[in-house]
PDB file of C-alpha atoms in Angstrom:
ATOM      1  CA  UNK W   1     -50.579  21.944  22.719  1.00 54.00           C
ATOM      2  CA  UNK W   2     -50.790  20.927  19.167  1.00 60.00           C
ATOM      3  CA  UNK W   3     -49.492  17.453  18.363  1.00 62.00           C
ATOM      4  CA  UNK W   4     -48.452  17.288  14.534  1.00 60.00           C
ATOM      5  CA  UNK W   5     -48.713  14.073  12.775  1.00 57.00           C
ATOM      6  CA  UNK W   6     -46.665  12.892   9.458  1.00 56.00           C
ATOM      7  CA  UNK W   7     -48.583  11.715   6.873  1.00 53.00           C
ATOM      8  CA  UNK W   8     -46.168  10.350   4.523  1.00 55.00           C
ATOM      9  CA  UNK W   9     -46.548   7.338   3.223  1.00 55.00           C
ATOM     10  CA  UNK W  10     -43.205   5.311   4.783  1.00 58.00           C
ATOM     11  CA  UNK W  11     -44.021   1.630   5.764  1.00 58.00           C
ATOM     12  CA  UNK W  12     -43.012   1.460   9.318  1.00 66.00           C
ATOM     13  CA  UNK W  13     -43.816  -1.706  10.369  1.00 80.00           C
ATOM     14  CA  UNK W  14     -41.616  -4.285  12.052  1.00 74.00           C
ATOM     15  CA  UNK W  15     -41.031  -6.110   9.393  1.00 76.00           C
ATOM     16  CA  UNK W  16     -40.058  -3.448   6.923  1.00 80.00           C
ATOM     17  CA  UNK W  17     -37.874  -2.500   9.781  1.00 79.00           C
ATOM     18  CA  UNK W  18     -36.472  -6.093   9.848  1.00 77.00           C
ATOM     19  CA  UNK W  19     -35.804  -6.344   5.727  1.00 77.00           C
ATOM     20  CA  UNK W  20     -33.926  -2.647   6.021  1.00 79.00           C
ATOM     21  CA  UNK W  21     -31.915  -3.697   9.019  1.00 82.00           C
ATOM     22  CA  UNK W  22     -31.249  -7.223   7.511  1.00 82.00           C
ATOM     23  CA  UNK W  23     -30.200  -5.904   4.280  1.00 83.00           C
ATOM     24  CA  UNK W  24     -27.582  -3.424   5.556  1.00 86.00           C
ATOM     25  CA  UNK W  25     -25.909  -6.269   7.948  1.00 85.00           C
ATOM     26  CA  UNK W  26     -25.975  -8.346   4.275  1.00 85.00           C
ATOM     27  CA  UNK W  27     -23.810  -5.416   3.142  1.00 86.00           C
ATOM     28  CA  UNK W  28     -21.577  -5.258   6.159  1.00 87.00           C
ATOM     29  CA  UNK W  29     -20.928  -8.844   5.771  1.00 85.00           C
ATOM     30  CA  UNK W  30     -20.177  -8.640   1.875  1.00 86.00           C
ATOM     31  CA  UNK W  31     -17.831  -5.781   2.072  1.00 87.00           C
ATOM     32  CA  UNK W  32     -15.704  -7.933   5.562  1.00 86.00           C
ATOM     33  CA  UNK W  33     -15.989 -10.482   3.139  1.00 87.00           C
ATOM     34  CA  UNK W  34     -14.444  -8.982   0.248  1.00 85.00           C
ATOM     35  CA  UNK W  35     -11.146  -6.936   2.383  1.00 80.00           C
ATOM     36  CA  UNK W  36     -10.679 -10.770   3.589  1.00 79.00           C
ATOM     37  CA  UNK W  37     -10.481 -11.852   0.764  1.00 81.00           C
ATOM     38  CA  UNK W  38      -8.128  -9.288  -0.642  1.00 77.00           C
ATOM     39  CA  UNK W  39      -6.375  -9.269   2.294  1.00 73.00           C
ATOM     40  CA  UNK W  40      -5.699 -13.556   2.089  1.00 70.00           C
ATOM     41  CA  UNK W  41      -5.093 -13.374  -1.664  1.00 71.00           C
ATOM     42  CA  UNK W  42      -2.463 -10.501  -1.650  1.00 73.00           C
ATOM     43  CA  UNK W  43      -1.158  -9.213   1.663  1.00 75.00           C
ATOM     44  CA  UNK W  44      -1.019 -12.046   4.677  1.00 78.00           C
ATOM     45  CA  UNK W  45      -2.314 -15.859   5.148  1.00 86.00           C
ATOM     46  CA  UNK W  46      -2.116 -17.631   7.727  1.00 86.00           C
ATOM     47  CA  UNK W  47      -0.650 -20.974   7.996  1.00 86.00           C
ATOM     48  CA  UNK W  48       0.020 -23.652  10.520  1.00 87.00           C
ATOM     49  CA  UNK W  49       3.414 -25.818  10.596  1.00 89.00           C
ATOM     50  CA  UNK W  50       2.870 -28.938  10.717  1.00 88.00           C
ATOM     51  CA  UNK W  51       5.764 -31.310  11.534  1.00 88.00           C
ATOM     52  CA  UNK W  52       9.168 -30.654  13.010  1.00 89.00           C
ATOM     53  CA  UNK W  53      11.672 -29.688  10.407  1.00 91.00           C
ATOM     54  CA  UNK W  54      11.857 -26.244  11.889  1.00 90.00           C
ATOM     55  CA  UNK W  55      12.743 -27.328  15.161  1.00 89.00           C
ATOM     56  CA  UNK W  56      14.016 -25.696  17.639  1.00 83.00           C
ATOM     57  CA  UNK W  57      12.820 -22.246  16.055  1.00 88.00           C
ATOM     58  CA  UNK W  58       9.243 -23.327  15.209  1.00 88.00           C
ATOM     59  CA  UNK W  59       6.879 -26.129  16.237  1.00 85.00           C
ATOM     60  CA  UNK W  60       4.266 -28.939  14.831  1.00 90.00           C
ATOM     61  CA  UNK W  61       1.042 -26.843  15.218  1.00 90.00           C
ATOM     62  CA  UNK W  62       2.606 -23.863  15.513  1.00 92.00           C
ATOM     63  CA  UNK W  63       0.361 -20.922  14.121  1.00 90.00           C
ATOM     64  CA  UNK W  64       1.855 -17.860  12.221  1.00 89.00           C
ATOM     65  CA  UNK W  65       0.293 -15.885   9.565  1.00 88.00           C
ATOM     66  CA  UNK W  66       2.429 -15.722   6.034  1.00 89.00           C
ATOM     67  CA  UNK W  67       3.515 -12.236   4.788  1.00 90.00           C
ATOM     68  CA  UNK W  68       2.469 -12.357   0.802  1.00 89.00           C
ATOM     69  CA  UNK W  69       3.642  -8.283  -0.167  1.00 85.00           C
ATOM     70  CA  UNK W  70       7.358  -9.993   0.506  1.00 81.00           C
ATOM     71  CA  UNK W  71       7.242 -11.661  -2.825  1.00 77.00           C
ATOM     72  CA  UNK W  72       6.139  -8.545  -4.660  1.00 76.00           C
ATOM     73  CA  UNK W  73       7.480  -5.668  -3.267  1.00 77.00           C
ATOM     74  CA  UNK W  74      11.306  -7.744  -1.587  1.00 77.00           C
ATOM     75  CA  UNK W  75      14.193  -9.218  -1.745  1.00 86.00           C
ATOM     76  CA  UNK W  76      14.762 -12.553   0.501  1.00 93.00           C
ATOM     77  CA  UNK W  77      17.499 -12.428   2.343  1.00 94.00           C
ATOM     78  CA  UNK W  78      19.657 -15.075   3.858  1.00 96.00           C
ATOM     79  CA  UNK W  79      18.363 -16.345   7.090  1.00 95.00           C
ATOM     80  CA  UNK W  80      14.863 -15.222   6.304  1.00 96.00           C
ATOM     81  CA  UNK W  81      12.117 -18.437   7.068  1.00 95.00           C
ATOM     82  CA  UNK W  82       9.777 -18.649   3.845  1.00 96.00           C
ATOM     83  CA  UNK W  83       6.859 -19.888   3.332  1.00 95.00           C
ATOM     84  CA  UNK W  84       6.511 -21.943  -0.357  1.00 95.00           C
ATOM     85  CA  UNK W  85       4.309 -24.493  -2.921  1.00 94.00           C
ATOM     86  CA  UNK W  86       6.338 -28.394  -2.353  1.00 93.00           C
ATOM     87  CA  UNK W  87       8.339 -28.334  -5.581  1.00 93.00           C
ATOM     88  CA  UNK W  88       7.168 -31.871  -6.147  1.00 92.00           C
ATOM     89  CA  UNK W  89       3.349 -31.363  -5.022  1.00 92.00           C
ATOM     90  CA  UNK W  90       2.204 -27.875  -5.379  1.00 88.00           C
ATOM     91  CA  UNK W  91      -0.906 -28.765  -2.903  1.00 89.00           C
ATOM     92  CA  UNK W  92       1.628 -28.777   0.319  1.00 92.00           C
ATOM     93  CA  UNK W  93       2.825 -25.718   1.686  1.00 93.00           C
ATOM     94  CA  UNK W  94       6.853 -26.210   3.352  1.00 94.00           C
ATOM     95  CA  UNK W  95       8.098 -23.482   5.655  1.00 95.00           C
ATOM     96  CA  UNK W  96      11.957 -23.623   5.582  1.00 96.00           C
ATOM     97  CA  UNK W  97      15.208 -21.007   6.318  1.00 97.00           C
ATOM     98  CA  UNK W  98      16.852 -19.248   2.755  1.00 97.00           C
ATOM     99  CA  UNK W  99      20.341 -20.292   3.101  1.00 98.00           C
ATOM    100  CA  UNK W 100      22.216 -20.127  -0.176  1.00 97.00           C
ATOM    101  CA  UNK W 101      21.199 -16.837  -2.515  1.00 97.00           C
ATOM    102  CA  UNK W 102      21.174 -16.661  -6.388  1.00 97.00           C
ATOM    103  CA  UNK W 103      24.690 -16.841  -8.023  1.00 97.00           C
ATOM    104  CA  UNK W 104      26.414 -17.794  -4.588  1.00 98.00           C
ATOM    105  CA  UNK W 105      28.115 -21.090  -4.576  1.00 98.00           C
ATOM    106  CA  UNK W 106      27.066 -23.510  -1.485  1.00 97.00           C
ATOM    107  CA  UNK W 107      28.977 -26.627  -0.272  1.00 97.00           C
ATOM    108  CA  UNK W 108      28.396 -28.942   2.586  1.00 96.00           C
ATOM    109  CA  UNK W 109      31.259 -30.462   3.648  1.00 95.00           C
ATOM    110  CA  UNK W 110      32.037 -32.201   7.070  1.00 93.00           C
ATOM    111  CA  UNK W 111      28.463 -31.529   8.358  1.00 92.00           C
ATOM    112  CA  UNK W 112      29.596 -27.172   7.962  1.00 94.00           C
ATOM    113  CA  UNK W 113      27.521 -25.146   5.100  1.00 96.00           C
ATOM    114  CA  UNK W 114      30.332 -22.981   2.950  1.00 97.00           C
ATOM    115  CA  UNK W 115      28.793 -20.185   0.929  1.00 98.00           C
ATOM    116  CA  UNK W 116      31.647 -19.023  -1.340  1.00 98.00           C
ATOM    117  CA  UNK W 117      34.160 -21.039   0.470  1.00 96.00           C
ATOM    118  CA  UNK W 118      33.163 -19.321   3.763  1.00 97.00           C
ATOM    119  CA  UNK W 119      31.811 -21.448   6.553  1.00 96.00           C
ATOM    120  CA  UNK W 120      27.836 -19.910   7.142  1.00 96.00           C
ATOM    121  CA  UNK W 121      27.539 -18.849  10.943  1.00 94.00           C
ATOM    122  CA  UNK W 122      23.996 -19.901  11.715  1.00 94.00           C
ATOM    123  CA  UNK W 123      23.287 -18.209  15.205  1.00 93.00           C
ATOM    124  CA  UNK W 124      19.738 -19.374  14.493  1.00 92.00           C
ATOM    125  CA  UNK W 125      20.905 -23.206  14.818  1.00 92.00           C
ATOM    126  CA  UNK W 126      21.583 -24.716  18.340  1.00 89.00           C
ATOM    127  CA  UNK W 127      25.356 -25.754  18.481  1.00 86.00           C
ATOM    128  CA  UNK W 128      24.501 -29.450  18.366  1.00 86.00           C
ATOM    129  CA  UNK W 129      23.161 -29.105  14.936  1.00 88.00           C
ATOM    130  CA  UNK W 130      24.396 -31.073  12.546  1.00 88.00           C
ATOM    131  CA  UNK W 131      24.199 -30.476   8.247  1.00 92.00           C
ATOM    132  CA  UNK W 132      24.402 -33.966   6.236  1.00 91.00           C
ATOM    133  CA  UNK W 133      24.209 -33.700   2.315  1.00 92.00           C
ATOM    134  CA  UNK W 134      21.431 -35.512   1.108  1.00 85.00           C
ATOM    135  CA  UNK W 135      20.214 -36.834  -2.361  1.00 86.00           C
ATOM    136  CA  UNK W 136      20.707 -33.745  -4.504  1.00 90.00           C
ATOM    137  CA  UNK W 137      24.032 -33.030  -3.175  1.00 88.00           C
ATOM    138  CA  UNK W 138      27.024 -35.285  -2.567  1.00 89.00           C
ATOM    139  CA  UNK W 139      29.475 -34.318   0.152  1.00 92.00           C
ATOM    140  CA  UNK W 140      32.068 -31.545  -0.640  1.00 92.00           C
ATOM    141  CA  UNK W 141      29.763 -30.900  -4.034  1.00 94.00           C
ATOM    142  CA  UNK W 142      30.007 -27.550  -5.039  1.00 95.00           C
ATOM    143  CA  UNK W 143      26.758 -26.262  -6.420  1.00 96.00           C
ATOM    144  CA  UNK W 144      25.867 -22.754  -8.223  1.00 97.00           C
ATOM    145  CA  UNK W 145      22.678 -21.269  -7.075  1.00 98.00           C
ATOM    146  CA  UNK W 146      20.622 -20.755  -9.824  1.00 97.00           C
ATOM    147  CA  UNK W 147      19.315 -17.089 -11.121  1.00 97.00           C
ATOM    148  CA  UNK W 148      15.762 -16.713  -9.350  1.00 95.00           C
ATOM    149  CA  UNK W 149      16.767 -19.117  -7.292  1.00 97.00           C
ATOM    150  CA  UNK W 150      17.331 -20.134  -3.386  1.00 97.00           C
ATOM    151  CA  UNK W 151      18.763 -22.739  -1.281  1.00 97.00           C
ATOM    152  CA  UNK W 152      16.616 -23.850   1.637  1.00 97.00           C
ATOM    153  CA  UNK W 153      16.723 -26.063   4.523  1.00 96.00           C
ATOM    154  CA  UNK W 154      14.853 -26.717   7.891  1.00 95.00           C
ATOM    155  CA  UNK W 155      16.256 -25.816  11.122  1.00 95.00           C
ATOM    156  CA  UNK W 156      16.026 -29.955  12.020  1.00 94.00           C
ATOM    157  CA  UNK W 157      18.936 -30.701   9.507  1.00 93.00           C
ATOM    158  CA  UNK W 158      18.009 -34.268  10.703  1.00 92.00           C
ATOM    159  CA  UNK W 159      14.463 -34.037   9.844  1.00 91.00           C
ATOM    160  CA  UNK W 160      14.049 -32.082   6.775  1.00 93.00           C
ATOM    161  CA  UNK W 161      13.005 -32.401   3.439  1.00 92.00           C
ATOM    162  CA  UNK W 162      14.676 -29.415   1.504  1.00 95.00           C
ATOM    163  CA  UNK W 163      17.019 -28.450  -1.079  1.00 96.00           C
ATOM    164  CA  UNK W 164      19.497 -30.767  -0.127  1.00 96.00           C
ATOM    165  CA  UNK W 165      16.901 -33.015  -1.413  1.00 94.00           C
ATOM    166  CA  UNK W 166      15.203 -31.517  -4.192  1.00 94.00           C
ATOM    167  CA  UNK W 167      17.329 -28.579  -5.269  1.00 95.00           C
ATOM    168  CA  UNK W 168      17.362 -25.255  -5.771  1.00 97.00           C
ATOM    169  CA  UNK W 169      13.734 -23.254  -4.559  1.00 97.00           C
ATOM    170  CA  UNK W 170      12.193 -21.329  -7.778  1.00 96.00           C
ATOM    171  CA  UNK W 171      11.539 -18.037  -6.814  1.00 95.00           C
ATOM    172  CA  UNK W 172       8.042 -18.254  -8.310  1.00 94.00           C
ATOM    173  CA  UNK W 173       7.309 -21.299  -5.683  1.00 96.00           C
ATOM    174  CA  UNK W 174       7.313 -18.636  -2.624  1.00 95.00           C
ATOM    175  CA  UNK W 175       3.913 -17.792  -0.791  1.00 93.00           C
ATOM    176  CA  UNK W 176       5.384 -15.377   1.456  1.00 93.00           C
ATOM    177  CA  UNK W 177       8.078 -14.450   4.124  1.00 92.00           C
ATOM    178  CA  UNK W 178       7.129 -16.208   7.557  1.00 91.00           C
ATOM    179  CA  UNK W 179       6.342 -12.925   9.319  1.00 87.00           C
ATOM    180  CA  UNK W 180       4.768 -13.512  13.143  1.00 83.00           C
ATOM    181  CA  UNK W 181       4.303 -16.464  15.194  1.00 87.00           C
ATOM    182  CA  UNK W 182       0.636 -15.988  16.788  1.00 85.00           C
ATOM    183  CA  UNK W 183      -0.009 -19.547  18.631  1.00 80.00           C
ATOM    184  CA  UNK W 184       1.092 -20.658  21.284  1.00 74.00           C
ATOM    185  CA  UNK W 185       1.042 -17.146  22.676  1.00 72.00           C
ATOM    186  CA  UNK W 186       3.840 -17.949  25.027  1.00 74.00           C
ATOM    187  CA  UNK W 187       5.693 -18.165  21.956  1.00 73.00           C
ATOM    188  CA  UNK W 188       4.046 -14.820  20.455  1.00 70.00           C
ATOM    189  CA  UNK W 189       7.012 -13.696  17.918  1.00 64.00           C
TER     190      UNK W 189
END
């Protein structure tokens, strides 16, 4: 039997084999690289709350991952738990509940949120909760939610910093809509 033999010229030694190999796990790891990147820039992030103003709903050290499309493709709705830039120090990210919409008017009187002299039901809120003004609004102040605008606060009314505090949220402050809760996975939501 005749054994044929190629006699190109291709460099098949180990190390040429190594450089090849090495080079196309380079470009594996450039292109993962780059969809992360797009993919933490302009579709999800994740974040990690850290303290307890959204207590009883969310926990210090909880870990949920940020939905960023929301603030380019959506409206917020009432009830939905954002994710958005401190208004006074744009280096600290705040997770809070939207609670008063643009052009609605929002009272707190007697520890009860009015929205358009309604009372707000808040089935997200244990029953015990209770909703004190604070520095930016006076009791029984009525206040006019300003266009691009929302009014947030933390499930902890107690324990919140939030518009009660600092005003109205500028829509352009938003990172995202708080979309899944992925630590502690008992909690998976």
């Amino acid at each position: 039997m005749d054994q044929q033999y190629y006699a190109g010229t291709e460099d098949t030694s180990w190390w040429s084999k190594f450089k090849s190999n090495f080079a196309e796990l380079a470009e594996f790891v450039a292109i993962i690289l780059v969809i992360y990147a797009i993919i933490h820039l302009f579709v999800a992030e994740p974040h990690q709350v850290s303290g307890n103003s959204m207590y009883s709903n969310l926990q210090d050290q909880n870990l949920i991952i940020t939905n960023k499309l929301a603030t380019r493709f959506g409206d917020f709705k009432r009830g939905e738990v954002i994710v958005f830039q401190n208004p006074r120090d744009a280096s600290q990210d705040y997770i809070k509940r939207i609670i008063g919409l643009a052009g609605e008017k929002i009272m707190i009187q007697n520890n009860v949120v009015y929205i358009n002299g309604q009372p707000l039901s808040e089935p997200y809120l244990p029953s015990n909760v209770i909703t004190r003004t604070r520095g930016f609004m006076g009791e029984g102040q009525e206040l006019t939610i300003p266009e691009g605008s929302f009014f947030t606060m933390g499930d902890n009314r107690e324990g919140s910093s939030d518009s009660r505090e600092w005003g109205p949220l500028k829509r352009e402050l938003i990172v995202g809509q708080a979309w899944l809760r992925y630590w502690p996975l008992n909690k998976f939501q």
